[in-house]
Amino acid sequence: MNDAQLPSGTVTLLFTDIERSTQLLEELGDAYGSLLVEHHRIVDAAARQHGGRRVDAAGDGLFYSFGTAGGAIAAAVEGQRELATHQWPGGADVRVRMGLHTGEPMVAGTGYVGIDVHRASRICSAGHGGQILVSAALRALVGGQLPDGIALHDLGEHRLRGLAGAERLFQVMGDGLPESFPPVRSLETLPNNLPRQLSSFVGRDREIDEAAERLGATTTLTLTGVGGVGKTRLALEIGARLVHAYPGGVWLVELASIDEGTLVADAIATALGLKQRAAMSPLATVAEAIGERTTLLILDNCEHLLDAVVATADGLLRSCPRLKLLATSREALGLPGESLMPVPSLSLPPGRPGADPADALAEYDAVRLFVDRARAALPDFALTEENAAAVSQICRRLDGMPLAVELAAARIRSLPPQQIAARLDDRFRLLTGGSRTALPRHRTLRAAFDWSYDLLTPEEQALVPRLSVFNGSFSLEAAEEVCSGGIVEREAMLDLLGRLIERSLLVGDEGGVEARYRMLETIRDYAQERLAEQENAAEYHVRHLQWFVGLVEQASPAFFSGPVKAEWVERLARDEENLRAALRWADEDPNGADAELALVSGLWRFWEVRGELLEGRTWLERGLARLGGEVSQRRSTALTGAGVLAAHRGDYAAAAAFHDASLLIQREIGNPWAVAAACSNSANVAVERGEFERARQLFEEALVLTRRAGDEHGAAFIITNLADVAARQGQPDEAERLYAESITAHDALGDRFGVAHATAQLAGLVRRRGDRDRASALLRQALAIHSETGDRRAEARIHQNLGDLAAEAGDYATAEREYQWSLAIRATLGARVGIAAALERLAGVAEDRPERAALLLGAAGALRDEIGTPLGAENRRRVEEFVAQLMTARGEAPIRRALAEGRMSPLAVVLDRAARRD
């Protein structure tokens, strides 16, 4: 349903589902589909007749919203009456439970979100087939204005799973409705000792469903995760969800305060309310009490008593055939048949920080938890466009960890979200003051992590702080080189990393060609504080820096000797956060100048390929500032990199200054080949500035120098450059002659890349002379060579050129396919400048789909803003004219919405959309 169709403000929500639907499916087989269709038709008709709108449907469950409480009740009553008299396939007995609640849910991207939605759903789940339950809020709103013949019967207060406090429930009574039902399915009416929750449960629906399914197939399910990730609260919610499935009861056994393994069985007995018998051990007492009853034990916080828990649990499972165990622990218990379920952080907003509007953010569990807890602290708090970016940042910086998010939300009484976000660098001082009734380790974030850290072995305690020098993910080899030493043996590193994953202090990154590991940011901050307490902390930062200097030096041939190798682009991209950390350390270290220059000089081609132009130029200029006026090869290399990146950003004046400075250094050093390269760099910028004569002179000087140095490969490339200048100067015949000379020279040297490059440049000239067929043939020749040699950047460029040819001929379908090829390659390389260009071209051939074109343009514009490569004045004018055409064709409002959607959408979503023709 379109969000714009959903009523907002105070609305009444109706949830329905079929009781025993799984049993009906098994009984009816294929006929169940027909039953479901008839069920939906009956309930839909009743809802529509009384002003209801269907919000969602999932299996046999339906969800509606109504503008009036009376209309919702009338729809539920009419629906139940029709369902009760309907003749179902196979004579099936179909009974539907319904729950209604009135509130003010938030309208978000996928419908309604918020606690009112959950309350209505839980009320429905508490009922029985044929029963209609309503909340006290609806009862208060409708007052005495009920539909004729309808009354509400007070069922008293009930604790419903996932809701804070008790909910007063009422049953709808009337002609044609059953009156007698079993007790409401609440926590008071079923055997359990689950504690009353004083705050609502937010999110985790997928995890709860998965846990319920896995408990049906195993005897023991262990929820694992770091302290603060919400294992205990999730276990309680799972227990509450399943309490009706365990006639023997759902019993919480709290082990956190027990420090002696012999007391585990006593704790279970106490939880079940059993009295110790002198002639029996606590374990035997529990086993006898459970017997063959279907029972669920929740063993909470097992990590510090693993051996005792395993021994006790194993004994009970062997004695009690229908017993199930749900455990929470930092690591696996090690029981036979145990199933592990790592508890993830809460879902987080993807995309660029600050790009998501408030209503979209409300779909993510971490944001919903923050808002819920903030409202508990400050009832007037609301998620607005002014604070949405800050709330999103808080949740992301805290990794969606429930304890951290709750502690941050509690600060809303004294600080607005913007200030909370600004203070997160000092999170362990900020995030204090949890509930006084919580366990001590859950009152502050640091206490939760201290608990985990204290349970580690000495080797693990030594390794965790050392690993904090890594930023983002890291490889096994990097950890071995940087973090081994002393009691942390290199040969034991793999096992130690595995154990830290088991203890939920590390995450193993899946996919890719090598094993990678990472810490959540919040855990890493804790580990960094631990490292800072050590006298030799700097040693590990230095070792980290040295490792990544070595990695960059290893990658250098792939970036500076022929075509850039895609595999090395991907390799460095995996360690990009570590490279930034190494640069920061080198920049702050008085003795780090050499390492900093080695990094920036070796990384500038990587930054060029990835489109990280502003970042790269910033680091290059910092490195150059440390060198002053030094006359050296390393300073010349850094100047070259700064010049190339400046040129890509359209800052040709700065690019010329950088390249000319590099040329002066090379003239002073006197190496002919290096002088020739510097001449070519300065000449390339001169071409872009329209200084063609100066460019020609510099290229001719470079040609003389390369030939004097015996560099025939270099000479052949310079001839291609001279051909480019001739073409730009309006000398097509001279240009074609030079391209042919270059192709012949490259071919004689066996330089296939050079042949392909010159051929592609010749194709551009031929295209401008109006011979599209020949231009296409030349481009195909060049593409075949680049594909064979693996030059992915060149492949992408030629696919784009082929797209341009097709677009000029009016063949937009072919142009779109070529642009999509170009985009796919550039996305693989992470070449963001090229990605922006490909998106713009795809938009240009989607004029018949105006909103698609606008979305792609919006995404390209956002990407250009992010990487600092604005369109030139002429191209910007063309885009503005194109947008005006789209608005004329489709209307201003839809195009503005599509442009905004493109700017806000995560790049991965846009790339997926661009790959399809919709």
PDB file of C-alpha atoms in Angstrom, residues 586-742:
ATOM      1  CA  ALA A 586      52.428   8.489  10.612  1.00  0.00           C
ATOM      2  CA  ASP A 587      51.160  12.065  10.331  1.00  0.00           C
ATOM      3  CA  GLU A 588      51.071  12.477  14.122  1.00  0.00           C
ATOM      4  CA  ASP A 589      54.428  10.762  14.703  1.00  0.00           C
ATOM      5  CA  PRO A 590      57.399  13.192  14.625  1.00  0.00           C
ATOM      6  CA  ASN A 591      59.449  10.341  13.144  1.00  0.00           C
ATOM      7  CA  GLY A 592      56.778   9.250  10.672  1.00  0.00           C
ATOM      8  CA  ALA A 593      57.606  11.442   7.658  1.00  0.00           C
ATOM      9  CA  ASP A 594      59.287   8.704   5.636  1.00  0.00           C
ATOM     10  CA  ALA A 595      56.463   6.248   6.234  1.00  0.00           C
ATOM     11  CA  GLU A 596      53.852   8.890   5.424  1.00  0.00           C
ATOM     12  CA  LEU A 597      55.552   9.740   2.110  1.00  0.00           C
ATOM     13  CA  ALA A 598      55.880   6.068   1.246  1.00  0.00           C
ATOM     14  CA  LEU A 599      52.150   5.635   1.796  1.00  0.00           C
ATOM     15  CA  VAL A 600      50.924   8.702  -0.090  1.00  0.00           C
ATOM     16  CA  SER A 601      53.331   8.173  -2.989  1.00  0.00           C
ATOM     17  CA  GLY A 602      52.227   4.570  -3.327  1.00  0.00           C
ATOM     18  CA  LEU A 603      48.505   5.183  -2.883  1.00  0.00           C
ATOM     19  CA  TRP A 604      47.719   8.047  -5.201  1.00  0.00           C
ATOM     20  CA  ARG A 605      46.874   5.802  -8.174  1.00  0.00           C
ATOM     21  CA  PHE A 606      44.584   3.796  -5.887  1.00  0.00           C
ATOM     22  CA  TRP A 607      42.835   7.005  -4.803  1.00  0.00           C
ATOM     23  CA  GLU A 608      42.561   8.002  -8.467  1.00  0.00           C
ATOM     24  CA  VAL A 609      40.929   4.710  -9.453  1.00  0.00           C
ATOM     25  CA  ARG A 610      38.533   4.780  -6.496  1.00  0.00           C
ATOM     26  CA  GLY A 611      37.559   8.394  -7.038  1.00  0.00           C
ATOM     27  CA  GLU A 612      38.732   9.391  -3.566  1.00  0.00           C
ATOM     28  CA  LEU A 613      40.233  12.540  -4.984  1.00  0.00           C
ATOM     29  CA  LEU A 614      39.778  15.038  -2.180  1.00  0.00           C
ATOM     30  CA  GLU A 615      40.995  12.609   0.472  1.00  0.00           C
ATOM     31  CA  GLY A 616      43.992  11.610  -1.618  1.00  0.00           C
ATOM     32  CA  ARG A 617      44.966  15.174  -2.416  1.00  0.00           C
ATOM     33  CA  THR A 618      44.645  16.151   1.258  1.00  0.00           C
ATOM     34  CA  TRP A 619      47.033  13.389   2.337  1.00  0.00           C
ATOM     35  CA  LEU A 620      49.469  14.177  -0.472  1.00  0.00           C
ATOM     36  CA  GLU A 621      49.586  17.833   0.514  1.00  0.00           C
ATOM     37  CA  ARG A 622      50.160  16.910   4.170  1.00  0.00           C
ATOM     38  CA  GLY A 623      53.035  14.687   3.152  1.00  0.00           C
ATOM     39  CA  LEU A 624      54.487  17.357   0.887  1.00  0.00           C
ATOM     40  CA  ALA A 625      54.313  19.913   3.691  1.00  0.00           C
ATOM     41  CA  ARG A 626      56.644  17.726   5.761  1.00  0.00           C
ATOM     42  CA  LEU A 627      59.209  17.689   2.957  1.00  0.00           C
ATOM     43  CA  GLY A 628      59.410  21.434   2.466  1.00  0.00           C
ATOM     44  CA  GLY A 629      61.472  22.243  -0.639  1.00  0.00           C
ATOM     45  CA  GLU A 630      63.362  18.952  -0.697  1.00  0.00           C
ATOM     46  CA  VAL A 631      64.709  18.012  -4.126  1.00  0.00           C
ATOM     47  CA  SER A 632      64.053  14.277  -4.257  1.00  0.00           C
ATOM     48  CA  GLN A 633      62.354  11.592  -6.278  1.00  0.00           C
ATOM     49  CA  ARG A 634      59.807  10.959  -3.521  1.00  0.00           C
ATOM     50  CA  ARG A 635      58.751  14.616  -3.455  1.00  0.00           C
ATOM     51  CA  SER A 636      58.440  14.621  -7.240  1.00  0.00           C
ATOM     52  CA  THR A 637      56.270  11.493  -7.105  1.00  0.00           C
ATOM     53  CA  ALA A 638      54.016  13.042  -4.476  1.00  0.00           C
ATOM     54  CA  LEU A 639      53.690  16.231  -6.550  1.00  0.00           C
ATOM     55  CA  THR A 640      52.727  14.136  -9.566  1.00  0.00           C
ATOM     56  CA  GLY A 641      50.023  12.384  -7.590  1.00  0.00           C
ATOM     57  CA  ALA A 642      48.661  15.666  -6.265  1.00  0.00           C
ATOM     58  CA  GLY A 643      48.610  17.032  -9.819  1.00  0.00           C
ATOM     59  CA  VAL A 644      46.721  14.057 -11.233  1.00  0.00           C
ATOM     60  CA  LEU A 645      44.091  14.152  -8.485  1.00  0.00           C
ATOM     61  CA  ALA A 646      43.684  17.931  -8.808  1.00  0.00           C
ATOM     62  CA  ALA A 647      43.143  17.551 -12.567  1.00  0.00           C
ATOM     63  CA  HIS A 648      40.443  14.933 -12.002  1.00  0.00           C
ATOM     64  CA  ARG A 649      38.642  17.427  -9.774  1.00  0.00           C
ATOM     65  CA  GLY A 650      38.803  20.037 -12.528  1.00  0.00           C
ATOM     66  CA  ASP A 651      41.302  22.198 -10.631  1.00  0.00           C
ATOM     67  CA  TYR A 652      43.675  22.600 -13.572  1.00  0.00           C
ATOM     68  CA  ALA A 653      45.485  25.612 -12.142  1.00  0.00           C
ATOM     69  CA  ALA A 654      46.547  23.615  -9.084  1.00  0.00           C
ATOM     70  CA  ALA A 655      47.314  20.585 -11.251  1.00  0.00           C
ATOM     71  CA  ALA A 656      49.608  22.676 -13.450  1.00  0.00           C
ATOM     72  CA  ALA A 657      51.415  24.055 -10.395  1.00  0.00           C
ATOM     73  CA  PHE A 658      51.973  20.572  -8.947  1.00  0.00           C
ATOM     74  CA  HIS A 659      53.195  19.087 -12.234  1.00  0.00           C
ATOM     75  CA  ASP A 660      55.436  22.042 -13.053  1.00  0.00           C
ATOM     76  CA  ALA A 661      57.024  21.778  -9.593  1.00  0.00           C
ATOM     77  CA  SER A 662      57.628  18.075 -10.203  1.00  0.00           C
ATOM     78  CA  LEU A 663      59.167  18.882 -13.586  1.00  0.00           C
ATOM     79  CA  LEU A 664      61.588  21.376 -12.010  1.00  0.00           C
ATOM     80  CA  ILE A 665      62.751  18.703  -9.547  1.00  0.00           C
ATOM     81  CA  GLN A 666      63.278  16.159 -12.306  1.00  0.00           C
ATOM     82  CA  ARG A 667      65.229  18.634 -14.432  1.00  0.00           C
ATOM     83  CA  GLU A 668      67.501  19.231 -11.434  1.00  0.00           C
ATOM     84  CA  ILE A 669      67.908  15.492 -10.761  1.00  0.00           C
ATOM     85  CA  GLY A 670      68.641  14.971 -14.451  1.00  0.00           C
ATOM     86  CA  ASN A 671      67.180  11.556 -15.188  1.00  0.00           C
ATOM     87  CA  PRO A 672      66.000  11.748 -18.846  1.00  0.00           C
ATOM     88  CA  TRP A 673      63.200   9.217 -18.488  1.00  0.00           C
ATOM     89  CA  ALA A 674      61.818  10.915 -15.343  1.00  0.00           C
ATOM     90  CA  VAL A 675      62.066  14.356 -16.996  1.00  0.00           C
ATOM     91  CA  ALA A 676      60.148  13.009 -19.979  1.00  0.00           C
ATOM     92  CA  ALA A 677      57.404  11.669 -17.711  1.00  0.00           C
ATOM     93  CA  ALA A 678      57.153  15.007 -15.909  1.00  0.00           C
ATOM     94  CA  CYS A 679      56.989  16.841 -19.258  1.00  0.00           C
ATOM     95  CA  SER A 680      54.100  14.595 -20.313  1.00  0.00           C
ATOM     96  CA  ASN A 681      52.204  15.250 -17.076  1.00  0.00           C
ATOM     97  CA  SER A 682      52.530  19.013 -17.479  1.00  0.00           C
ATOM     98  CA  ALA A 683      51.549  18.700 -21.140  1.00  0.00           C
ATOM     99  CA  ASN A 684      48.383  16.757 -20.297  1.00  0.00           C
ATOM    100  CA  VAL A 685      47.204  19.579 -18.043  1.00  0.00           C
ATOM    101  CA  ALA A 686      48.125  22.144 -20.694  1.00  0.00           C
ATOM    102  CA  VAL A 687      45.822  20.306 -23.126  1.00  0.00           C
ATOM    103  CA  GLU A 688      42.919  20.557 -20.660  1.00  0.00           C
ATOM    104  CA  ARG A 689      43.603  24.267 -20.216  1.00  0.00           C
ATOM    105  CA  GLY A 690      43.560  24.814 -23.991  1.00  0.00           C
ATOM    106  CA  GLU A 691      47.310  25.570 -24.097  1.00  0.00           C
ATOM    107  CA  PHE A 692      47.879  23.325 -27.101  1.00  0.00           C
ATOM    108  CA  GLU A 693      51.120  24.827 -28.341  1.00  0.00           C
ATOM    109  CA  ARG A 694      52.763  24.522 -24.938  1.00  0.00           C
ATOM    110  CA  ALA A 695      51.469  20.968 -24.693  1.00  0.00           C
ATOM    111  CA  ARG A 696      52.948  20.097 -28.097  1.00  0.00           C
ATOM    112  CA  GLN A 697      56.349  21.532 -27.123  1.00  0.00           C
ATOM    113  CA  LEU A 698      56.422  19.585 -23.868  1.00  0.00           C
ATOM    114  CA  PHE A 699      55.426  16.329 -25.577  1.00  0.00           C
ATOM    115  CA  GLU A 700      58.087  16.839 -28.257  1.00  0.00           C
ATOM    116  CA  GLU A 701      60.712  17.406 -25.546  1.00  0.00           C
ATOM    117  CA  ALA A 702      59.524  14.259 -23.826  1.00  0.00           C
ATOM    118  CA  LEU A 703      59.747  12.323 -27.087  1.00  0.00           C
ATOM    119  CA  VAL A 704      63.357  13.376 -27.599  1.00  0.00           C
ATOM    120  CA  LEU A 705      64.256  12.415 -24.018  1.00  0.00           C
ATOM    121  CA  THR A 706      62.593   9.009 -24.122  1.00  0.00           C
ATOM    122  CA  ARG A 707      64.318   8.120 -27.364  1.00  0.00           C
ATOM    123  CA  ARG A 708      67.631   9.348 -25.940  1.00  0.00           C
ATOM    124  CA  ALA A 709      67.044   7.092 -22.952  1.00  0.00           C
ATOM    125  CA  GLY A 710      66.254   4.168 -25.277  1.00  0.00           C
ATOM    126  CA  ASP A 711      62.645   3.968 -24.036  1.00  0.00           C
ATOM    127  CA  GLU A 712      60.763   3.044 -27.204  1.00  0.00           C
ATOM    128  CA  HIS A 713      57.626   2.118 -25.250  1.00  0.00           C
ATOM    129  CA  GLY A 714      57.515   5.595 -23.725  1.00  0.00           C
ATOM    130  CA  ALA A 715      58.149   7.156 -27.108  1.00  0.00           C
ATOM    131  CA  ALA A 716      55.204   5.304 -28.639  1.00  0.00           C
ATOM    132  CA  PHE A 717      52.876   6.588 -25.928  1.00  0.00           C
ATOM    133  CA  ILE A 718      54.080  10.160 -26.402  1.00  0.00           C
ATOM    134  CA  ILE A 719      53.316   9.888 -30.116  1.00  0.00           C
ATOM    135  CA  THR A 720      49.730   9.028 -29.122  1.00  0.00           C
ATOM    136  CA  ASN A 721      49.703  12.142 -26.943  1.00  0.00           C
ATOM    137  CA  LEU A 722      50.962  14.268 -29.835  1.00  0.00           C
ATOM    138  CA  ALA A 723      48.167  12.845 -31.950  1.00  0.00           C
ATOM    139  CA  ASP A 724      45.674  13.890 -29.262  1.00  0.00           C
ATOM    140  CA  VAL A 725      47.045  17.451 -29.375  1.00  0.00           C
ATOM    141  CA  ALA A 726      46.811  17.576 -33.161  1.00  0.00           C
ATOM    142  CA  ALA A 727      43.198  16.396 -32.959  1.00  0.00           C
ATOM    143  CA  ARG A 728      42.386  19.088 -30.399  1.00  0.00           C
ATOM    144  CA  GLN A 729      44.090  21.723 -32.560  1.00  0.00           C
ATOM    145  CA  GLY A 730      41.857  20.893 -35.519  1.00  0.00           C
ATOM    146  CA  GLN A 731      44.453  18.920 -37.513  1.00  0.00           C
ATOM    147  CA  PRO A 732      42.645  15.601 -38.103  1.00  0.00           C
ATOM    148  CA  ASP A 733      44.884  14.347 -40.914  1.00  0.00           C
ATOM    149  CA  GLU A 734      48.054  14.935 -38.869  1.00  0.00           C
ATOM    150  CA  ALA A 735      46.395  13.337 -35.863  1.00  0.00           C
ATOM    151  CA  GLU A 736      45.420  10.213 -37.819  1.00  0.00           C
ATOM    152  CA  ARG A 737      48.957   9.910 -39.177  1.00  0.00           C
ATOM    153  CA  LEU A 738      50.403  10.085 -35.674  1.00  0.00           C
ATOM    154  CA  TYR A 739      47.903   7.547 -34.298  1.00  0.00           C
ATOM    155  CA  ALA A 740      48.864   5.146 -37.090  1.00  0.00           C
ATOM    156  CA  GLU A 741      52.553   5.686 -36.298  1.00  0.00           C
ATOM    157  CA  SER A 742      51.925   4.993 -32.615  1.00  0.00           C
TER     158      SER A 742
END
